[in-house]
PDB file of C-alpha atoms and ligand atoms in Angstrom:
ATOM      1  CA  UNK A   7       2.106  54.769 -30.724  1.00  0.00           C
ATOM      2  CA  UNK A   8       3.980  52.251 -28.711  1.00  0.00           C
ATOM      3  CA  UNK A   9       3.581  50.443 -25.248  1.00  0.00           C
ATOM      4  CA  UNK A  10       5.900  50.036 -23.378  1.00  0.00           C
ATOM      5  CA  UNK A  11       4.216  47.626 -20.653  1.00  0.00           C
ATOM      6  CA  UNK A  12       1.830  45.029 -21.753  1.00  0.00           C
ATOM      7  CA  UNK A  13       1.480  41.180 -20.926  1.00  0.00           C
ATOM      8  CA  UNK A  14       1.179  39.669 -24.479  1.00  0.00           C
ATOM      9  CA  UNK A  15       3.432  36.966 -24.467  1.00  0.00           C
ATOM     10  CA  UNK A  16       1.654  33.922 -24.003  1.00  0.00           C
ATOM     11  CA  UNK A  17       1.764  31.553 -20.882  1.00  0.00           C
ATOM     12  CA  UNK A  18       4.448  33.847 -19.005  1.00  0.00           C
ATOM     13  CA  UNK A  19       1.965  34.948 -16.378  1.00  0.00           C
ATOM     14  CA  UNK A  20      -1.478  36.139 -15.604  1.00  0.00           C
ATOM     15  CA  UNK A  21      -1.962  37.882 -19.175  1.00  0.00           C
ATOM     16  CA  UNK A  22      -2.047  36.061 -22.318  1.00  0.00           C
ATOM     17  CA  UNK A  23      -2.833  32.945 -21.459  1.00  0.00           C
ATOM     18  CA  UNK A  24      -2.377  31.224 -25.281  1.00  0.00           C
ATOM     19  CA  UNK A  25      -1.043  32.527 -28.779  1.00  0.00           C
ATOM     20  CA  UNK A  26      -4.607  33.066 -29.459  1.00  0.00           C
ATOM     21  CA  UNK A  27      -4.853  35.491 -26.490  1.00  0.00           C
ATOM     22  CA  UNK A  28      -1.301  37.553 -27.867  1.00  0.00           C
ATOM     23  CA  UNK A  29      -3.312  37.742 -31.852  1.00  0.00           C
ATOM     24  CA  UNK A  30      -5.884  38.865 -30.420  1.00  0.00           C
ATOM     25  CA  UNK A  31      -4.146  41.446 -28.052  1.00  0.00           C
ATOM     26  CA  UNK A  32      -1.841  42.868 -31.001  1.00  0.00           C
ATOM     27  CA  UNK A  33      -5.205  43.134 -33.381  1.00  0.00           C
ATOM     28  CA  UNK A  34      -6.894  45.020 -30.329  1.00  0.00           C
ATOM     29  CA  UNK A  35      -3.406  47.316 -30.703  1.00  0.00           C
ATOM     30  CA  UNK A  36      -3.731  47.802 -34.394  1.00  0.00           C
ATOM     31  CA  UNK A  37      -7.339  49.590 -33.983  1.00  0.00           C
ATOM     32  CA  UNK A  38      -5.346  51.351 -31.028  1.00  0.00           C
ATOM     33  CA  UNK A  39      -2.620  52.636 -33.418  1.00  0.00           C
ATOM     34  CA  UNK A  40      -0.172  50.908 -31.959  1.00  0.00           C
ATOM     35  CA  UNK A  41       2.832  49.440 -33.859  1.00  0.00           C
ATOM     36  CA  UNK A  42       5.428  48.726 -31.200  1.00  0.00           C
ATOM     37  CA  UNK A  43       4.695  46.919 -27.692  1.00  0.00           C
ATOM     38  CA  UNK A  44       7.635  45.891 -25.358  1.00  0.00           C
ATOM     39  CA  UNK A  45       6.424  42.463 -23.602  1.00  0.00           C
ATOM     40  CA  UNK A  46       6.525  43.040 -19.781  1.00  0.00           C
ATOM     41  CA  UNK A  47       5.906  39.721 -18.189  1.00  0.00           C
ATOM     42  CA  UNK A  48       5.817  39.414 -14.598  1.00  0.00           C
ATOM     43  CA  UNK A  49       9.473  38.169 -13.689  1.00  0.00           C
ATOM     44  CA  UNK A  50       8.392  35.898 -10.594  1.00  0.00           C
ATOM     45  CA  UNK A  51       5.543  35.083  -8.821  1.00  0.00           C
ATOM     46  CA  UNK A  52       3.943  31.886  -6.427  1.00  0.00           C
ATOM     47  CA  UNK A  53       3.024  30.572 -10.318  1.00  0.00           C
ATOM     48  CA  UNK A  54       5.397  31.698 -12.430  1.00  0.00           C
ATOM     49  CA  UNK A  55       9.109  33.150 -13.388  1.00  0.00           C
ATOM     50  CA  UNK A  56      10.231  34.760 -16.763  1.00  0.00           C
ATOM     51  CA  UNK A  57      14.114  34.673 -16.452  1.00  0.00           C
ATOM     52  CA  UNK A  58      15.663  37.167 -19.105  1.00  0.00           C
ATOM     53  CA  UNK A  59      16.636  34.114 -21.333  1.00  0.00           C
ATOM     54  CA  UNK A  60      12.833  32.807 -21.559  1.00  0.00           C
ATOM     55  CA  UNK A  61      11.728  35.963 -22.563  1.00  0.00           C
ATOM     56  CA  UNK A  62      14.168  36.846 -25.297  1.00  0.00           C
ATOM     57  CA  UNK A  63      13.075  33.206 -27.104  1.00  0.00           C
ATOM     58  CA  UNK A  64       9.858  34.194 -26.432  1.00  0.00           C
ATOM     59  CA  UNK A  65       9.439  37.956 -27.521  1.00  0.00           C
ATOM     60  CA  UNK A  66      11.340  36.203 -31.005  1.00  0.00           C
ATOM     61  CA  UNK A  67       8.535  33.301 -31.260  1.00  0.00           C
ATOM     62  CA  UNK A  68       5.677  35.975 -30.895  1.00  0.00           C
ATOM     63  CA  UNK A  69       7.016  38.294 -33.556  1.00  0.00           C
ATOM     64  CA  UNK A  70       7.497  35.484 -36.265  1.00  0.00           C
ATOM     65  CA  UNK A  71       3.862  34.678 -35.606  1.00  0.00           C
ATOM     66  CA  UNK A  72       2.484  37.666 -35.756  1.00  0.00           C
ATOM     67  CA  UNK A  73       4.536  38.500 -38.928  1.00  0.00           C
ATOM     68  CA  UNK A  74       2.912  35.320 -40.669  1.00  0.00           C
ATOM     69  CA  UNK A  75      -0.645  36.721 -39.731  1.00  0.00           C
ATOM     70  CA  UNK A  76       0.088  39.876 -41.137  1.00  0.00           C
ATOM     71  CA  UNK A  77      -0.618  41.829 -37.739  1.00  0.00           C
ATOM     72  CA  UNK A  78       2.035  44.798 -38.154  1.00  0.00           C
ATOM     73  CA  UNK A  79       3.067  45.185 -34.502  1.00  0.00           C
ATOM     74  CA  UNK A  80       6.626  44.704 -33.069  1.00  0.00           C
ATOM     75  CA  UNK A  81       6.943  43.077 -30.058  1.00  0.00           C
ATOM     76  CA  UNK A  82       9.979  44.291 -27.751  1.00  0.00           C
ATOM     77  CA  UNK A  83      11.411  42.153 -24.959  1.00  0.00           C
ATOM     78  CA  UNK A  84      10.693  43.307 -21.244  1.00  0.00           C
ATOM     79  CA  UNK A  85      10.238  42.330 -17.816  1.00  0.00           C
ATOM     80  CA  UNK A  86       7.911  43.755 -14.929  1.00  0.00           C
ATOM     81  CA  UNK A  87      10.275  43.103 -11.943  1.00  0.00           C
ATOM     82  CA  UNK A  88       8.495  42.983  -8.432  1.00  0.00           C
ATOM     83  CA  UNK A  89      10.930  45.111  -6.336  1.00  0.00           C
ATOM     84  CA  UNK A  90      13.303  43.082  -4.227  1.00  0.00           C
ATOM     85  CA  UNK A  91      16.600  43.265  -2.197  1.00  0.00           C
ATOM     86  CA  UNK A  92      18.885  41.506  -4.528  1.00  0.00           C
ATOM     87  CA  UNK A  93      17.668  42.868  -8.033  1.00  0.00           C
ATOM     88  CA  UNK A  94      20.911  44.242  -9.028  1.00  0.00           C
ATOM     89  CA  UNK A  95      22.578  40.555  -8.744  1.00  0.00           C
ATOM     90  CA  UNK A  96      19.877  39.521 -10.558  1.00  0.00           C
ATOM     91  CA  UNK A  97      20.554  42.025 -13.302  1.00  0.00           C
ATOM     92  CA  UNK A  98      24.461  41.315 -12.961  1.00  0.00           C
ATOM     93  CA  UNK A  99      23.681  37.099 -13.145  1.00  0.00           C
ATOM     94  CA  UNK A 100      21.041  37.653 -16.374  1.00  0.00           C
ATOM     95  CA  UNK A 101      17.788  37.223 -14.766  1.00  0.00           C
ATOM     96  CA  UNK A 102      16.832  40.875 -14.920  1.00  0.00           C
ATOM     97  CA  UNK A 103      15.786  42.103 -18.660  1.00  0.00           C
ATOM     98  CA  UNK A 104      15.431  46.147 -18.821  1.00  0.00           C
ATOM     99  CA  UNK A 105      13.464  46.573 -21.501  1.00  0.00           C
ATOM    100  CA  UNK A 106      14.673  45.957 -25.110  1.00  0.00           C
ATOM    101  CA  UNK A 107      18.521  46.011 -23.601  1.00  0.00           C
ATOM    102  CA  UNK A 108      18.548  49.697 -22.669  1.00  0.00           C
ATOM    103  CA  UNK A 109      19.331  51.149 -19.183  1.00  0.00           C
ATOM    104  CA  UNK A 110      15.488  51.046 -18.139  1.00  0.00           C
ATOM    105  CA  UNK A 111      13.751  48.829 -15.911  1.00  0.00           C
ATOM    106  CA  UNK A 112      10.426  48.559 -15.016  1.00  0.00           C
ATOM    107  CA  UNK A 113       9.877  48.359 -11.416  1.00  0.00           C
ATOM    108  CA  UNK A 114       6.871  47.283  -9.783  1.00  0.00           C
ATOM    109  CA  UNK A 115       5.791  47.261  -5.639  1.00  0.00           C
ATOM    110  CA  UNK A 116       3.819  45.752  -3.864  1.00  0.00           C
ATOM    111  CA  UNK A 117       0.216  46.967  -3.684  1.00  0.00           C
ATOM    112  CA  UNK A 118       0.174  48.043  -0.541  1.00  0.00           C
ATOM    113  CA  UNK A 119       3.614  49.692   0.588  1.00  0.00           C
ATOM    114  CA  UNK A 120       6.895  50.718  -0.807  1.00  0.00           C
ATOM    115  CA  UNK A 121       9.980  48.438   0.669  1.00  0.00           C
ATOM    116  CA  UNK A 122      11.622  50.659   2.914  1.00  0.00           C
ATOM    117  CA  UNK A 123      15.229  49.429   0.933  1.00  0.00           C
ATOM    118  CA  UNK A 124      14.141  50.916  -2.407  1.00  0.00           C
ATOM    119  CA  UNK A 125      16.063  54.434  -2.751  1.00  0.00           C
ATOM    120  CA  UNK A 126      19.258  52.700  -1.430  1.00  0.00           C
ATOM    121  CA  UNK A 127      18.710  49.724  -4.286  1.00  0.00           C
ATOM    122  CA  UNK A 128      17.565  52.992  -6.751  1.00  0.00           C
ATOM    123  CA  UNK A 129      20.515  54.144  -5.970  1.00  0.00           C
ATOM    124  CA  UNK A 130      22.497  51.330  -6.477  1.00  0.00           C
ATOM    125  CA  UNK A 131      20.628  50.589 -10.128  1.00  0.00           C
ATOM    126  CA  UNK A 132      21.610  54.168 -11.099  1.00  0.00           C
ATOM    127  CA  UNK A 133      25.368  53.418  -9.880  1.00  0.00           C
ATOM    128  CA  UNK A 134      25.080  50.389 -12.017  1.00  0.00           C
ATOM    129  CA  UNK A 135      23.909  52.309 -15.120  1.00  0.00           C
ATOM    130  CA  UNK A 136      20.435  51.079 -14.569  1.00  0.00           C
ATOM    131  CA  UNK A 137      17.272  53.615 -14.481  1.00  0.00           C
ATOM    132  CA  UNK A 138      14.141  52.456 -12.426  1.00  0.00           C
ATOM    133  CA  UNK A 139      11.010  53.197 -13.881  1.00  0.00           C
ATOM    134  CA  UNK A 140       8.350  52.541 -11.528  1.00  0.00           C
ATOM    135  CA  UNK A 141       5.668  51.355 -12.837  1.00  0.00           C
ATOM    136  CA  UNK A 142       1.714  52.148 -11.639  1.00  0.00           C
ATOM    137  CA  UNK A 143       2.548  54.183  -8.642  1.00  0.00           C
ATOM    138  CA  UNK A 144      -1.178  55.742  -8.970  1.00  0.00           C
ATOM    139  CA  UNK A 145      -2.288  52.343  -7.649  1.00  0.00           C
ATOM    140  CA  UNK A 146      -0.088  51.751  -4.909  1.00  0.00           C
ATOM    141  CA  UNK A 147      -1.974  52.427  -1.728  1.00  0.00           C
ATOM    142  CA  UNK A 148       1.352  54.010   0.431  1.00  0.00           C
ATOM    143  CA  UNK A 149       2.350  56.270  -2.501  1.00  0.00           C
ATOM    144  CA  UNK A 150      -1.521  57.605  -2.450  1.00  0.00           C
ATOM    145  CA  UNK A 151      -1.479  58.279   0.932  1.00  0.00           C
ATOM    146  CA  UNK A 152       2.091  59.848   1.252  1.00  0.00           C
ATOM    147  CA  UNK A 153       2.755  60.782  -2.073  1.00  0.00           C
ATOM    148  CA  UNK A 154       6.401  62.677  -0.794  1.00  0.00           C
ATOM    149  CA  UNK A 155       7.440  58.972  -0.745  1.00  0.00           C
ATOM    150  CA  UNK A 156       7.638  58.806  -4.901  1.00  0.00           C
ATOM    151  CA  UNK A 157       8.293  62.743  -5.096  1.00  0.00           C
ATOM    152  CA  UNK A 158      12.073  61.574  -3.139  1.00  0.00           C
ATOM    153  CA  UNK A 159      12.539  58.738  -5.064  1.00  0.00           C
ATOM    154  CA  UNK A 160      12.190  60.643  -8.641  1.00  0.00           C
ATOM    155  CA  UNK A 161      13.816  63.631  -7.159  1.00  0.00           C
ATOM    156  CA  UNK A 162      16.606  60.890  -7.147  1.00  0.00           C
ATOM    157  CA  UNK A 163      16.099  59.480 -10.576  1.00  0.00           C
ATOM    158  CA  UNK A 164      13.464  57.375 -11.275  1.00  0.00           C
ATOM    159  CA  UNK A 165      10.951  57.520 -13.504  1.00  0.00           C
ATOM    160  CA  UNK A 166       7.418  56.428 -13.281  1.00  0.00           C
ATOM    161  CA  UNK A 167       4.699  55.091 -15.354  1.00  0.00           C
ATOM    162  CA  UNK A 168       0.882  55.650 -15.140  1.00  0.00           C
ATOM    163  CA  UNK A 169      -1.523  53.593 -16.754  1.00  0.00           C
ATOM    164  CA  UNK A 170      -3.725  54.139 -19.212  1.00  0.00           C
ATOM    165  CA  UNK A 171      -6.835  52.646 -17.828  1.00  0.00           C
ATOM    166  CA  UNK A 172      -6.065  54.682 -14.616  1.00  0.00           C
ATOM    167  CA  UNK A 173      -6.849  58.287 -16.785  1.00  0.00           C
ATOM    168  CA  UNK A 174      -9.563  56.771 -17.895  1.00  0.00           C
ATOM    169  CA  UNK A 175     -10.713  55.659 -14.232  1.00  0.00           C
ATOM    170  CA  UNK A 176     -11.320  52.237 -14.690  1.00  0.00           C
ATOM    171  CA  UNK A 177      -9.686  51.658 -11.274  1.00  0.00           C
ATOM    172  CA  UNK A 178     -12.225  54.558  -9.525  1.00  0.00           C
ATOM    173  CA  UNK A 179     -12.413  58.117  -9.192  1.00  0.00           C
ATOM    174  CA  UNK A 180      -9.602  58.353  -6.349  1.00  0.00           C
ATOM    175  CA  UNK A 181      -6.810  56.487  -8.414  1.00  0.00           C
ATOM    176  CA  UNK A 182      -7.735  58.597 -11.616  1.00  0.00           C
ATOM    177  CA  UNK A 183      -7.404  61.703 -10.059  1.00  0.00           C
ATOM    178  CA  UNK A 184      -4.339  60.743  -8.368  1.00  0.00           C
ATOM    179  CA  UNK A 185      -2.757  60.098 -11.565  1.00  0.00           C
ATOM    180  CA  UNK A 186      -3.794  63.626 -12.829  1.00  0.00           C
ATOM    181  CA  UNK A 187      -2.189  65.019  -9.439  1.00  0.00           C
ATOM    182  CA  UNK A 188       0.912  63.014 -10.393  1.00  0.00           C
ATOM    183  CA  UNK A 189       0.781  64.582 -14.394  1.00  0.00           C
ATOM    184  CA  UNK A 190       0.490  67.773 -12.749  1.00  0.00           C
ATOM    185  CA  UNK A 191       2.964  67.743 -10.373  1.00  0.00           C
ATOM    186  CA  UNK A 192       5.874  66.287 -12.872  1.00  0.00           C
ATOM    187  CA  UNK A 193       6.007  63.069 -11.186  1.00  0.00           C
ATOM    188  CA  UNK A 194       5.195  60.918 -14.139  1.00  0.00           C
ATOM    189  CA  UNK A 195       7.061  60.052 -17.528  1.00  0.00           C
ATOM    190  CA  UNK A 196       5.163  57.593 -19.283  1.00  0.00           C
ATOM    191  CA  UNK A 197       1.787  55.809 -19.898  1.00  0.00           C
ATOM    192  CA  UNK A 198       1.297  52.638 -21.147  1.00  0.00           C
ATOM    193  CA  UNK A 199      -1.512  50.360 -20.974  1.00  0.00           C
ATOM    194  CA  UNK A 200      -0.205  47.135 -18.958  1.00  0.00           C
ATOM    195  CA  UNK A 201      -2.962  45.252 -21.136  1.00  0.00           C
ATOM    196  CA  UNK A 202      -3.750  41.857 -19.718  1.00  0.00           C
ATOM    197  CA  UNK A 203      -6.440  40.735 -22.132  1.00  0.00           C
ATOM    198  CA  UNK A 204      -9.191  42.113 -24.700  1.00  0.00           C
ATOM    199  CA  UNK A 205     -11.671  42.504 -21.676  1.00  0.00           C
ATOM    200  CA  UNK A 206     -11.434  43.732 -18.410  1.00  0.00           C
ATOM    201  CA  UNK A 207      -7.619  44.781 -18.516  1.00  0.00           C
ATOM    202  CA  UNK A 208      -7.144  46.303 -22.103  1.00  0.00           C
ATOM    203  CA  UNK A 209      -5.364  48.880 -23.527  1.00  0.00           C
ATOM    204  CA  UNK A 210      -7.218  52.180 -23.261  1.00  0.00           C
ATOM    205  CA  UNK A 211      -3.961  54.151 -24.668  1.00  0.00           C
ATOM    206  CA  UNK A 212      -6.004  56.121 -27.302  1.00  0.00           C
ATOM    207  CA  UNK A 213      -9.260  57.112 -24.556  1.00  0.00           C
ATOM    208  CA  UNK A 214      -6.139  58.135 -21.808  1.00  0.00           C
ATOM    209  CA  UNK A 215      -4.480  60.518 -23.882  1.00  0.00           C
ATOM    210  CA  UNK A 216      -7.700  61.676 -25.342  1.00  0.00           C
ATOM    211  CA  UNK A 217      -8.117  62.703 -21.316  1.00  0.00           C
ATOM    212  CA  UNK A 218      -4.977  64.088 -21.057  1.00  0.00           C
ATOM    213  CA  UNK A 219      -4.937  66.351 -24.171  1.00  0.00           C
ATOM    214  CA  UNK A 220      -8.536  67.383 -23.578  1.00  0.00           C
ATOM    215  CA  UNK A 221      -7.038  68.774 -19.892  1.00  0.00           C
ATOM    216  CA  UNK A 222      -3.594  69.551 -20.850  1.00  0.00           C
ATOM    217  CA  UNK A 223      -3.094  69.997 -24.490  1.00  0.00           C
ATOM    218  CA  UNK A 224      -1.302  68.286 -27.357  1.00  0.00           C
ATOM    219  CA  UNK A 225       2.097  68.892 -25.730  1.00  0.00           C
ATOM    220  CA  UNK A 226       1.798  66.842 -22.815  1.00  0.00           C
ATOM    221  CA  UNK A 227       0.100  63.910 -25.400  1.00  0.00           C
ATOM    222  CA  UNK A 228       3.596  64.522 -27.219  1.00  0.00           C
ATOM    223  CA  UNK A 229       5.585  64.301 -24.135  1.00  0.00           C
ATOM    224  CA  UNK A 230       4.290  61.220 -23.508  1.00  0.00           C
ATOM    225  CA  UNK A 231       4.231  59.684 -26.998  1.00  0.00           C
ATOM    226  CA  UNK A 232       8.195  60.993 -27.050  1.00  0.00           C
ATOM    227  CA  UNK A 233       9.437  59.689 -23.987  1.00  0.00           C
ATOM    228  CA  UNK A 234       7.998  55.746 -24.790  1.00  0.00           C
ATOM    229  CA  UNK A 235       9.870  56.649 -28.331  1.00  0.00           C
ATOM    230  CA  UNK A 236      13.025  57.794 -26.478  1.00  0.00           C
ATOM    231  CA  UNK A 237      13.119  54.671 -23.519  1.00  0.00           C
ATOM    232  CA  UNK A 238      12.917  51.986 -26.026  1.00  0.00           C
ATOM    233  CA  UNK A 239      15.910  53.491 -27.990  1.00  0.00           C
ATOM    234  CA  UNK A 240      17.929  53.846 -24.505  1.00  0.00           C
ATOM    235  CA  UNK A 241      17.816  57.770 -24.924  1.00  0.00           C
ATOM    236  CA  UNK A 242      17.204  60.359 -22.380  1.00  0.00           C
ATOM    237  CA  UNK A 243      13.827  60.804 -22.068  1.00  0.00           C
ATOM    238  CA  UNK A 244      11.962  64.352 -21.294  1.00  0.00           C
ATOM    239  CA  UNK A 245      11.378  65.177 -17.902  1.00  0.00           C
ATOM    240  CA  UNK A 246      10.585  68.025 -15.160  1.00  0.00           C
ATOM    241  CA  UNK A 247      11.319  69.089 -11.928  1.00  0.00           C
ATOM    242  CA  UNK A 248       9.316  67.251  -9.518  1.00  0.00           C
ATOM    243  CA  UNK A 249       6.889  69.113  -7.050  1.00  0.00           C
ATOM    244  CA  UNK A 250       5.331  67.847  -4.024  1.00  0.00           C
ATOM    245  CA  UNK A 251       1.827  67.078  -4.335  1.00  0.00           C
ATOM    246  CA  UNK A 252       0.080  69.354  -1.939  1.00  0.00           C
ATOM    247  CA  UNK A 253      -2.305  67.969   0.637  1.00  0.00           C
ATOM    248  CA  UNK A 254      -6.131  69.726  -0.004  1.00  0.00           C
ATOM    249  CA  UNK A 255      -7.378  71.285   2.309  1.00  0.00           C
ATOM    250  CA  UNK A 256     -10.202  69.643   4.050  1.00  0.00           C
ATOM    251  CA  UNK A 257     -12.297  72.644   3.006  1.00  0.00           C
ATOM    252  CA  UNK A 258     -11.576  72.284  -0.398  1.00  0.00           C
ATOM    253  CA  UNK A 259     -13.643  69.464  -0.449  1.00  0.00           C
ATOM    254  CA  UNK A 260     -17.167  71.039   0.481  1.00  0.00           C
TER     255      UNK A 260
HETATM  256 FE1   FE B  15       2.058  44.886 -15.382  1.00  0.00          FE
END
């Protein structure tokens, strides 16, 4: 299986916080059955920035380590870039890292909202050979509540990620079923786990797609499983026509 968003490398922001921490995240993987993981630190925050070149010297550190302790994962450079006006000069000046050098990048909003510039900078990416792939719209408050917002923007091209411990509702009821809603109505490509630690934020891959094949089948587990093989490679990855997720009824719910 691979990941294709997890915070493993060490000290680069609010996941593994030592090379301790990343051991112990890539042995959690192993029992997982995970043998590929593409390092998403947070590009910039208040406390910290992962600039393309940090990463790469990183992502190189980790894997020698983790090839002396015998732990037979590969680690994959990546970034999680926090949506902002100028990201394509920041991909054009070296800052921005899609991950492992292909046209994807992962994309992340703000909890709350979707920035009102994001299909015309989508649209720029995609002019620039770039493809967005947003990642945890199922827990972005805006995109719950007017879901038509992410049905546009994949309509135009992205892709989006759900995660793991989402399907498995370890952020509640309403953000679990919302990513089912977005499974069902084509508006979602990938999951990964965006593992922070062993603990509260861990991987869950194997219990989501236990979910999703017990509701959709073995196809839609292979879907999944094939698209995460195809993005790291830089390939075209599988996707649907996106429907609208329709409002229920306020009846349906008695
Ligand atoms: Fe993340």
């Amino acid at each position: 299986m691979i990941d294709i968003h997890c915070h493993i490398l060490p000290g680069a922001d609010d996941g593994a916080q030592s090379l301790s921490d990343s051991i112990n995240m890539a042995r959690k993987a192993v029992e997982q059955g995970i043998h590929t993981i593409v390092a998403s630190p947070h590009h910039l925050n208040n406390s910290y920035e992962n600039p393309k070149r940090q990463i790469l010297d990183r992502v190189k550190e980790l894997n020698q380590l983790l090839q002396q302790e015998n732990i037979d994962v590969k680690i994959l450079p990546g970034q999680e870039v926090r949506v902002y006006g100028d990201m394509l000069e920041g991909y054009t000046t070296g800052e921005i890292l899609p991950v492992n050098h292909t046209p994807y990048v992962l994309v992340e909003f703000p909890s709350n909202h979707v920035p009102r510039y994001t299909e015309k900078l989508f649209y720029d990416l995609q002019m620039n050979g770039l493809i967005p792939v947003i990642v945890h719209p199922e827990r972005n408050r805006e995109i719950i509540e007017r879901s038509d917002l992410l049905y546009q923007l994949v309509k135009k091209g992205a892709l989006t990620q759900i995660t793991a411990s989402s399907v498995c509702g370890d952020f509640g009821k309403k953000v679990k079923n919302f990513s089912l809603q977005l499974v069902d109505a084509n508006l979602t490509h990938f999951i990964a786990s965006d593992a922070h630690n062993i603990t509260n934020r861990t991987f869950k891959m194997r219990e989501a797609l236990a979910i999703i094949e017990k509701k959709y089948g073995n196809e839609l587990v292979y879907y999944f499983e094939e698209n995460a093989a195809l993005l790291i490679e830089g390939l075209s990855v599988y996707k649907e026509d996106p429907e609208r997720i329709k409002k229920k009824k306020i009846f349906n719910l008695f």
